[in-house]
Amino acid sequence: DQQVKQNSPSLSVQEGRISILNCDYTNSMFDYFLWYKKYPAEGPTFLISISSIKDKNEDGRFTVFLNKSAKHLSLHIVPSQPGDSAVYFCAASRSAASKLTFGTGTRLQVTL
Amino acid sequence: EPEVTQTPSHQVTQMGQEVILRCVPISNHLYFYWYRQILGQKVEFLVSFYNNEISEKSEIFDDQFSVERPDGSNFTLKIRSTKLEDSAMYFCASTIPLSYEQYFGPGTRLTVT
């Protein structure tokens, strides 16, 4: 079941630069997308989300872009900070309060 | 800030034994979930629970699994007869009605030997 895919298992970015994490999905029934951040030995932490009726949502250093026609979304972090080093999961949902379908995650390493 | 809590943080059990994983969701949340993550794999949905009944479950959630809300605060996942392949991190999550954002607990690492 590969309905949500994150094709880059890892990404290394210098502090201060932009981090771009990508996610693709196949199920056109998804109407809401979320990004979660996960540190080792902790649960996923909600970061930012976007409804399928929007193409951009911004929250401080984090911006999520959605391209519905391409079934693609991306998370931009600018500027990247060492504390951003974590695994980032893209997730999708078909309706409010329904299950989340996760991607495989991208490990972001922000270097000094 | 309210959090989802889970106990124990690590559970080691022998194959064939029953385990109960416990969660305390955020107090005003009404939807509850269990997910699991096998080492190196993605987070997978197991089951959702609302109004004292299962609202959705995955293929993984077979007859060996059950969920319960025994009182006003706890939400439990029981695995009746554990298998080696049940070894994983189990995450509890909760949310309010009409919300998409689910809030996760820190997880319970289950090791089946």
XYZ file of N, CA and C in Angstrom:
675
model
N 0.847 -1.192 0.000
C 0.000 0.000 0.000
C 0.882 1.240 0.000
N 1.078 1.827 -1.171
C 1.982 2.962 -1.318
C 1.196 4.209 -1.673
N 0.133 4.469 -0.977
C -0.701 5.605 -1.330
C -0.027 6.940 -1.061
N 0.890 6.958 -0.117
C 1.649 8.174 0.194
C 3.125 7.804 0.157
N 3.874 8.538 -0.650
C 5.280 8.184 -0.847
C 6.187 9.363 -0.591
N 7.269 9.085 0.091
C 8.332 10.063 0.254
C 9.578 9.398 -0.313
N 9.983 9.854 -1.461
C 11.015 9.137 -2.205
C 12.432 9.399 -1.726
N 12.606 10.436 -0.927
C 13.950 10.716 -0.412
C 14.031 10.249 1.029
N 14.775 9.197 1.309
C 14.871 8.726 2.689
C 15.668 9.676 3.577
N 16.540 10.475 2.963
C 17.329 11.386 3.789
C 17.679 12.653 3.003
N 17.968 13.698 3.796
C 18.305 14.998 3.212
C 19.234 15.703 4.181
N 20.305 16.269 3.655
C 21.237 17.027 4.490
C 21.299 18.453 3.985
N 21.126 19.414 4.893
C 21.066 20.825 4.523
C 21.903 21.613 5.524
N 22.550 22.659 5.029
C 23.310 23.512 5.934
C 22.392 24.439 6.713
N 22.796 24.727 7.919
C 22.059 25.679 8.753
C 21.886 26.995 8.004
N 20.668 27.535 8.069
C 20.393 28.802 7.411
C 19.830 28.664 6.005
N 20.048 27.484 5.397
C 19.552 27.268 4.033
C 18.119 26.750 4.079
N 17.547 26.593 2.903
C 16.196 26.075 2.810
C 16.215 24.544 2.748
N 15.308 23.920 3.488
C 15.089 22.472 3.377
C 13.779 22.271 2.622
N 13.803 21.389 1.640
C 12.586 21.071 0.889
C 12.363 19.568 0.957
N 11.256 19.188 1.564
C 10.897 17.776 1.686
C 9.680 17.520 0.814
N 9.734 16.436 0.067
C 8.700 16.147 -0.912
C 7.858 14.931 -0.560
N 6.645 14.941 -1.079
C 5.704 13.859 -0.805
C 4.769 13.732 -2.007
N 4.512 12.513 -2.424
C 3.574 12.250 -3.512
C 2.470 11.321 -3.019
N 1.294 11.465 -3.577
C 0.214 10.580 -3.194
C -0.518 10.100 -4.436
N -1.220 9.003 -4.285
C -1.905 8.423 -5.441
C -3.420 8.452 -5.301
N -3.907 8.528 -4.072
C -5.346 8.436 -3.846
C -5.993 9.815 -3.952
N -6.799 10.026 -4.963
C -7.417 11.348 -5.168
C -8.546 11.618 -4.162
N -8.863 10.638 -3.324
C -9.872 10.854 -2.287
C -9.306 11.583 -1.067
N -7.994 11.668 -0.984
C -7.408 12.417 0.132
C -7.792 13.882 0.004
N -8.244 14.483 1.108
C -8.609 15.893 1.027
C -7.876 16.756 2.056
N -6.947 16.155 2.779
C -6.218 16.931 3.771
C -4.872 16.277 3.970
N -3.852 17.114 4.101
C -2.482 16.611 4.184
C -1.766 17.244 5.366
N -0.957 16.452 6.015
C -0.294 16.901 7.230
C 1.172 16.522 7.190
N 1.975 17.309 7.869
C 3.377 16.970 8.104
C 3.593 16.793 9.598
N 4.267 15.716 9.908
C 4.635 15.419 11.286
C 6.157 15.326 11.362
N 6.653 15.710 12.514
C 8.079 15.650 12.798
C 8.278 14.622 13.901
N 9.319 13.814 13.785
C 9.517 12.781 14.793
C 10.981 12.702 15.194
N 11.196 12.827 16.493
C 12.522 12.587 17.067
C 12.590 11.141 17.522
N 13.799 10.575 17.623
C 13.939 9.199 18.112
C 13.285 9.015 19.481
N 12.644 7.895 19.679
C 12.022 7.526 20.956
C 10.890 8.478 21.361
N 10.352 9.223 20.409
C 9.198 10.075 20.694
C 8.114 9.785 19.662
N 6.893 10.229 19.959
C 5.824 10.093 18.996
C 5.874 11.192 17.950
N 5.180 10.998 16.826
C 5.110 12.060 15.815
C 4.463 13.317 16.399
N 5.021 14.464 16.039
C 4.497 15.756 16.500
C 3.934 16.497 15.301
N 2.693 16.928 15.402
C 2.065 17.661 14.307
C 2.818 18.968 14.046
N 3.064 19.234 12.759
C 3.835 20.412 12.381
C 2.970 21.424 11.629
N 2.413 21.023 10.524
C 1.648 21.922 9.675
C 0.764 21.075 8.769
N -0.319 21.671 8.285
C -1.240 20.921 7.438
C -1.785 21.807 6.327
N -2.460 21.168 5.380
C -3.070 21.915 4.293
C -4.294 21.174 3.791
N -5.331 21.937 3.528
C -6.538 21.381 2.948
C -6.367 21.287 1.437
N -7.080 20.359 0.826
C -6.967 20.190 -0.629
C -7.539 21.369 -1.410
N -8.257 22.254 -0.747
C -8.801 23.417 -1.452
C -7.806 24.578 -1.491
N -6.669 24.393 -0.833
C -5.631 25.429 -0.838
C -4.407 24.927 -1.582
N -3.531 25.844 -1.951
C -2.273 25.406 -2.548
C -1.060 25.805 -1.708
N -1.306 26.531 -0.633
C -0.191 26.956 0.214
C -0.694 27.230 1.618
N 0.120 26.849 2.584
C -0.160 27.219 3.968
C 1.173 27.497 4.657
N 1.212 28.586 5.393
C 2.470 29.038 5.980
C 2.317 29.199 7.487
N 3.361 28.788 8.203
C 3.362 28.956 9.654
C 4.805 29.188 10.080
N 5.143 30.456 10.216
C 6.513 30.793 10.621
C 7.511 30.356 9.577
N 8.462 29.543 9.993
C 9.507 29.083 9.068
C 9.034 27.955 8.156
N 7.851 27.441 8.391
C 7.351 26.269 7.673
C 6.253 26.656 6.685
N 6.409 26.183 5.452
C 5.402 26.401 4.423
C 5.141 25.081 3.723
N 3.874 24.762 3.548
C 3.533 23.562 2.789
C 2.847 24.007 1.500
N 3.273 23.396 0.404
C 2.710 23.656 -0.911
C 2.022 22.392 -1.412
N 0.852 22.580 -2.015
C 0.120 21.443 -2.563
C -0.154 21.665 -4.040
N 0.199 20.689 -4.853
C -0.104 20.687 -6.287
C -1.028 19.502 -6.535
N -2.326 19.785 -6.545
C -3.312 18.707 -6.657
C -3.230 17.976 -7.977
N -2.978 18.713 -9.050
C -2.964 18.057 -10.361
C -1.815 17.074 -10.453
N -0.716 17.380 -9.781
C 0.437 16.481 -9.783
C 0.412 15.510 -8.614
N -0.565 15.664 -7.728
C -0.646 14.858 -6.507
C 0.687 14.912 -5.758
N 1.128 16.115 -5.516
C 2.432 16.341 -4.907
C 2.341 17.440 -3.869
N 3.006 17.234 -2.749
C 3.129 18.317 -1.790
C 4.565 18.397 -1.300
N 4.904 19.574 -0.815
C 6.257 19.770 -0.314
C 6.216 20.632 0.935
N 7.180 20.398 1.773
C 7.363 21.177 3.004
C 8.668 21.952 2.857
N 8.581 23.263 3.013
C 9.757 24.115 2.968
C 10.044 24.627 4.372
N 11.288 24.522 4.760
C 11.712 25.047 6.055
C 12.809 26.065 5.761
N 12.523 27.331 6.148
C 13.542 28.340 5.885
C 13.510 29.416 6.970
N 14.634 29.754 7.591
C 15.898 29.067 7.442
C 15.942 27.788 8.275
N 16.682 26.811 7.813
C 16.811 25.559 8.554
C 17.697 25.766 9.779
N 17.339 25.080 10.854
C 18.089 25.189 12.104
C 18.492 23.779 12.555
N 19.567 23.661 13.335
C 19.992 22.324 13.789
C 18.891 21.563 14.524
N 18.041 22.284 15.260
C 16.937 21.641 15.972
C 15.876 21.056 15.055
N 15.943 21.377 13.767
C 15.003 20.800 12.805
C 15.405 19.385 12.408
N 16.578 18.950 12.802
C 17.033 17.603 12.457
C 16.115 16.576 13.092
N 15.460 15.799 12.264
C 14.453 14.835 12.716
C 13.992 14.058 11.492
N 13.064 13.127 11.707
C 12.407 12.456 10.583
C 11.067 13.151 10.354
N 10.796 13.487 9.110
C 9.563 14.175 8.742
C 8.664 13.214 7.964
N 7.429 13.088 8.447
C 6.452 12.234 7.795
C 5.364 13.075 7.165
N 5.048 12.750 5.951
C 3.889 13.279 5.274
C 2.733 12.328 5.580
N 1.534 12.865 5.794
C 0.366 12.024 6.055
C -0.834 12.606 5.321
N -1.792 11.760 5.020
C -2.974 12.195 4.290
C -4.218 11.601 4.915
N -5.324 12.309 4.738
C -6.585 11.867 5.321
C -7.727 12.093 4.331
N -8.736 11.228 4.401
C -9.877 11.356 3.504
C -10.984 12.219 4.082
N -11.016 12.312 5.406
C -12.059 13.121 6.033
C -11.647 13.402 7.467
N -12.315 14.374 8.065
C -11.987 14.749 9.444
C -12.119 13.542 10.367
N -11.146 13.429 11.243
C -11.111 12.381 12.271
C -10.945 10.970 11.713
N -10.717 10.814 10.410
C -10.488 9.464 9.884
C -8.996 9.145 9.959
N -8.660 7.922 9.597
C -7.280 7.473 9.765
C -6.318 8.311 8.931
N -5.084 8.382 9.413
C -4.012 9.015 8.658
C -3.228 7.928 7.942
N -2.891 8.199 6.688
C -2.029 7.324 5.905
C -0.691 8.026 5.780
N 0.360 7.365 6.274
C 1.664 8.000 6.353
C 2.568 7.576 5.207
N 3.503 8.472 4.866
C 4.621 8.114 4.010
C 5.709 7.463 4.843
N 6.791 7.091 4.186
C 7.873 6.364 4.850
C 8.840 7.273 5.594
N 8.714 8.582 5.399
C 9.545 9.507 6.159
C 10.809 9.926 5.435
N 11.257 11.129 5.743
C 12.541 11.652 5.263
C 13.317 12.128 6.480
N 14.528 11.615 6.593
C 15.378 12.036 7.712
C 16.133 13.292 7.297
N 15.858 14.398 7.988
C 16.523 15.677 7.712
C 17.651 15.882 8.704
N 18.815 16.182 8.157
C 19.973 16.517 8.979
C 20.381 17.933 8.637
N 20.324 18.823 9.629
C 20.754 20.200 9.408
C 22.134 20.361 10.025
N 23.090 20.665 9.183
C 24.487 20.737 9.637
C 24.916 22.177 9.878
N 25.892 22.321 10.746
C 26.381 23.668 11.091
C 27.268 24.236 9.972
N 0.802 22.382 28.319
C 0.020 21.961 27.153
C -0.389 20.497 27.324
N -1.669 20.177 27.093
C -2.121 18.794 27.263
C -1.393 17.855 26.318
N -1.165 16.612 26.800
C -0.450 15.628 25.991
C -1.148 14.291 26.099
N -0.896 13.478 25.095
C -1.278 12.069 25.158
C -0.157 11.339 25.898
N -0.516 10.518 26.860
C 0.500 9.740 27.575
C 0.265 8.254 27.335
N 1.365 7.493 27.390
C 1.289 6.061 27.160
C 2.144 5.328 28.174
N 1.647 4.192 28.622
C 2.422 3.328 29.510
C 2.241 1.873 29.101
N 3.255 1.011 29.300
C 4.611 1.408 29.678
C 5.355 1.988 28.484
N 6.562 2.488 28.703
C 7.346 2.987 27.583
C 7.970 1.813 26.820
N 8.260 0.728 27.530
C 8.827 -0.459 26.905
C 8.250 -1.694 27.571
N 7.803 -2.615 26.761
C 7.230 -3.862 27.248
C 7.906 -5.020 26.521
N 8.434 -5.935 27.318
C 9.023 -7.145 26.741
C 8.131 -8.309 27.140
N 7.778 -9.132 26.179
C 6.899 -10.247 26.459
C 7.307 -11.458 25.644
N 6.882 -12.614 26.096
C 7.179 -13.829 25.343
C 6.068 -14.103 24.349
N 6.439 -14.713 23.261
C 5.488 -15.093 22.229
C 4.341 -15.884 22.862
N 3.121 -15.545 22.456
C 1.958 -16.248 22.975
C 1.324 -15.604 24.192
N 2.038 -14.659 24.802
C 1.496 -13.981 25.976
C 0.577 -12.831 25.558
N -0.287 -12.454 26.477
C -1.173 -11.312 26.261
C -0.498 -10.046 26.771
N -0.675 -8.953 26.046
C -0.182 -7.664 26.523
C -1.294 -6.628 26.428
N -1.243 -5.684 27.329
C -2.163 -4.543 27.293
C -1.335 -3.272 27.294
N -1.538 -2.476 26.271
C -0.865 -1.188 26.173
C -1.882 -0.105 26.542
N -1.414 0.844 27.338
C -2.346 1.831 27.878
C -2.038 3.232 27.381
N -3.095 3.999 27.262
C -2.996 5.360 26.755
C -3.973 6.230 27.531
N -3.555 7.452 27.802
C -4.484 8.460 28.309
C -4.535 9.570 27.266
N -5.619 9.638 26.499
C -5.734 10.684 25.473
C -5.911 12.057 26.111
N -5.820 13.086 25.298
C -6.065 14.443 25.769
C -7.525 14.545 26.205
N -7.754 15.237 27.307
C -9.019 15.082 28.041
C -10.277 15.469 27.266
N -10.253 16.453 26.409
C -11.476 16.832 25.706
C -11.568 16.201 24.311
N -10.674 15.266 24.017
C -10.698 14.592 22.730
C -11.678 13.429 22.768
N -12.301 13.175 21.628
C -13.334 12.143 21.577
C -13.011 11.012 20.600
N -12.031 11.236 19.729
C -11.619 10.197 18.784
C -10.268 9.672 19.227
N -10.117 8.364 19.199
C -8.891 7.742 19.679
C -8.403 6.732 18.639
N -7.082 6.597 18.582
C -6.473 5.775 17.537
C -5.291 4.996 18.108
N -5.018 3.877 17.464
C -3.759 3.170 17.641
C -3.091 3.034 16.278
N -1.800 3.316 16.273
C -0.943 3.117 15.117
C 0.256 2.304 15.590
N 0.952 1.713 14.637
C 2.203 1.068 15.007
C 3.262 1.363 13.949
N 4.528 1.235 14.364
C 5.640 1.424 13.449
C 6.639 0.316 13.712
N 6.721 -0.604 12.778
C 7.755 -1.623 12.833
C 9.067 -0.956 12.464
N 10.144 -1.382 13.107
C 11.449 -0.738 12.935
C 11.794 -0.580 11.452
N 12.077 0.673 11.082
C 12.499 0.958 9.703
C 11.368 1.105 8.714
N 10.128 0.943 9.205
C 8.995 1.049 8.297
C 8.141 2.274 8.634
N 7.081 2.448 7.886
C 6.269 3.644 8.114
C 5.261 3.410 9.235
N 4.694 4.491 9.698
C 3.655 4.427 10.722
C 2.375 3.905 10.062
N 1.787 2.854 10.656
C 0.601 2.216 10.064
C -0.589 2.336 11.001
N -1.724 2.638 10.436
C -2.971 2.720 11.181
C -3.434 1.324 11.601
N -3.899 1.222 12.837
C -4.487 -0.031 13.311
C -6.004 0.098 13.473
N -6.423 1.091 14.270
C -7.828 1.158 14.633
C -8.187 2.554 15.107
N -9.425 2.951 14.874
C -9.946 4.190 15.444
C -11.183 3.869 16.271
N -11.458 4.719 17.243
C -12.488 4.421 18.265
C -13.211 5.702 18.596
N -14.536 5.653 18.526
C -15.350 6.825 18.831
C -16.663 6.382 19.433
N -17.088 7.084 20.449
C -18.396 6.814 21.054
C -18.492 5.356 21.497
N -17.404 4.880 22.084
C -17.329 3.531 22.650
C -17.430 2.398 21.653
N -17.108 2.684 20.405
C -17.035 1.586 19.466
C -15.977 1.855 18.404
N -15.549 0.778 17.756
C -14.570 0.900 16.689
C -15.231 1.564 15.491
N -14.583 2.632 14.979
C -15.147 3.311 13.819
C -14.460 2.874 12.525
N -13.209 2.434 12.641
C -12.481 1.974 11.460
C -11.347 1.072 11.933
N -11.007 0.067 11.150
C -9.858 -0.756 11.495
C -9.154 -1.205 10.229
N -7.884 -1.520 10.365
C -7.103 -1.963 9.216
C -7.075 -3.488 9.171
N -6.475 -3.979 8.097
C -6.334 -5.443 7.948
C -5.445 -6.040 9.040
N -4.527 -5.211 9.555
C -3.627 -5.692 10.609
C -4.429 -6.022 11.870
N -5.459 -5.269 12.114
C -6.243 -5.374 13.352
C -7.177 -6.574 13.252
N -6.591 -7.759 13.498
C -7.388 -8.970 13.397
C -7.928 -9.366 14.775
N -8.420 -10.599 14.884
C -9.078 -11.036 16.118
C -8.155 -11.087 17.327
N -6.847 -11.008 17.084
C -5.904 -11.007 18.197
C -5.861 -9.656 18.920
N -6.392 -8.628 18.261
C -6.349 -7.289 18.808
C -7.732 -6.886 19.320
N -7.736 -6.087 20.375
C -8.981 -5.477 20.828
C -8.653 -4.142 21.490
N -9.635 -3.267 21.505
C -9.467 -1.965 22.151
C -10.618 -1.757 23.120
N -10.336 -0.918 24.110
C -11.336 -0.676 25.129
C -11.085 0.688 25.746
N -12.187 1.313 26.151
C -12.067 2.515 26.960
C -12.722 2.176 28.292
N -11.945 1.629 29.219
C -12.521 1.063 30.446
C -13.089 2.107 31.412
N -12.627 3.354 31.260
C -13.139 4.411 32.130
C -13.075 5.718 31.341
N -13.261 6.840 32.012
C -13.331 8.109 31.307
C -12.013 8.661 30.823
N -10.896 7.969 31.179
C -9.627 8.553 30.788
C -8.719 7.595 30.011
N -8.782 6.306 30.275
C -7.859 5.379 29.635
C -8.406 4.805 28.336
N -7.473 4.460 27.449
C -7.799 3.801 26.188
C -6.748 2.724 26.021
N -7.170 1.478 25.871
C -6.203 0.380 25.870
C -6.234 -0.412 24.575
N -5.082 -0.991 24.265
C -4.942 -1.927 23.156
C -4.481 -3.245 23.743
N -5.231 -4.301 23.481
C -4.862 -5.623 23.971
C -4.486 -6.497 22.787
N -3.374 -7.188 22.938
C -2.985 -8.215 21.968
C -3.063 -9.534 22.716
N -3.935 -10.405 22.272
C -4.250 -11.623 23.041
C -3.110 -12.622 23.081
N -2.516 -12.896 21.976
C -1.461 -13.899 21.897
C -0.383 -13.345 20.978
N 0.628 -12.748 21.581
C 1.606 -12.001 20.786
C 2.443 -12.908 19.900
N 2.810 -12.336 18.748
C 3.691 -13.031 17.803
C 4.967 -12.194 17.666
N 6.009 -12.832 17.150
C 7.261 -12.105 16.955
C 7.058 -10.856 16.107
N 6.212 -10.980 15.103
C 5.990 -9.859 14.184
C 5.166 -8.720 14.783
N 4.683 -8.892 15.997
C 4.009 -7.784 16.685
C 5.006 -6.812 17.309
N 6.281 -7.170 17.295
C 7.310 -6.267 17.835
C 7.307 -4.976 17.035
N 7.095 -3.857 17.705
C 6.963 -2.559 17.031
C 6.811 -1.483 18.095
N 6.842 -0.230 17.630
C 6.414 0.900 18.470
C 4.923 1.077 18.253
N 4.182 1.173 19.328
C 2.745 1.390 19.243
C 2.430 2.794 19.736
N 1.772 3.550 18.875
C 1.431 4.932 19.201
C -0.070 5.079 19.361
N -0.446 5.751 20.404
C -1.830 6.161 20.612
C -1.969 7.597 20.134
N -3.122 7.946 19.601
C -3.366 9.318 19.165
C -4.805 9.683 19.494
N -5.073 10.977 19.531
C -6.445 11.417 19.789
C -6.698 12.729 19.066
N -7.980 13.033 18.897
C -8.359 14.293 18.289
C -9.786 14.654 18.675
N -10.157 15.872 18.323
C -11.525 16.339 18.583
C -12.360 16.127 17.320
N -13.680 16.134 17.448
C -14.534 16.013 16.263
C -14.255 17.110 15.241
N -14.378 16.766 13.990
C -14.216 17.673 12.853
C -12.774 18.133 12.649
N -11.836 17.539 13.360
C -10.432 17.905 13.196
C -9.685 16.844 12.404
N -8.694 17.293 11.639
C -7.828 16.358 10.932
C -6.545 16.079 11.713
N -6.123 17.042 12.542
C -4.856 16.901 13.248
C -4.991 15.925 14.407
N -4.201 14.892 14.386
C -4.184 13.928 15.468
C -2.930 14.152 16.297
N -3.081 13.981 17.607
C -1.986 14.230 18.535
C -1.549 12.889 19.112
N -0.255 12.645 18.979
C 0.299 11.334 19.290
C 0.977 11.310 20.652
N 0.918 10.149 21.271
C 1.687 9.906 22.478
C 3.116 9.525 22.133
N 3.949 9.314 23.155
C 5.361 9.009 22.933
C 5.616 7.582 22.476
N 4.606 6.724 22.584
C 4.761 5.353 22.108
C 5.130 4.359 23.194
N 4.792 3.107 22.924
C 5.244 1.972 23.725
C 6.016 1.050 22.794
N 7.252 0.776 23.185
C 8.038 -0.183 22.392
C 7.706 -1.588 22.877
N 7.117 -2.377 22.024
C 6.783 -3.774 22.364
C 7.811 -4.695 21.723
N 8.437 -5.504 22.552
C 9.395 -6.487 22.067
C 8.868 -7.871 22.423
N 8.653 -8.673 21.403
C 8.168 -10.041 21.601
C 9.319 -10.996 21.345
N 9.636 -11.812 22.339
C 10.789 -12.731 22.211
C 10.325 -14.178 22.077
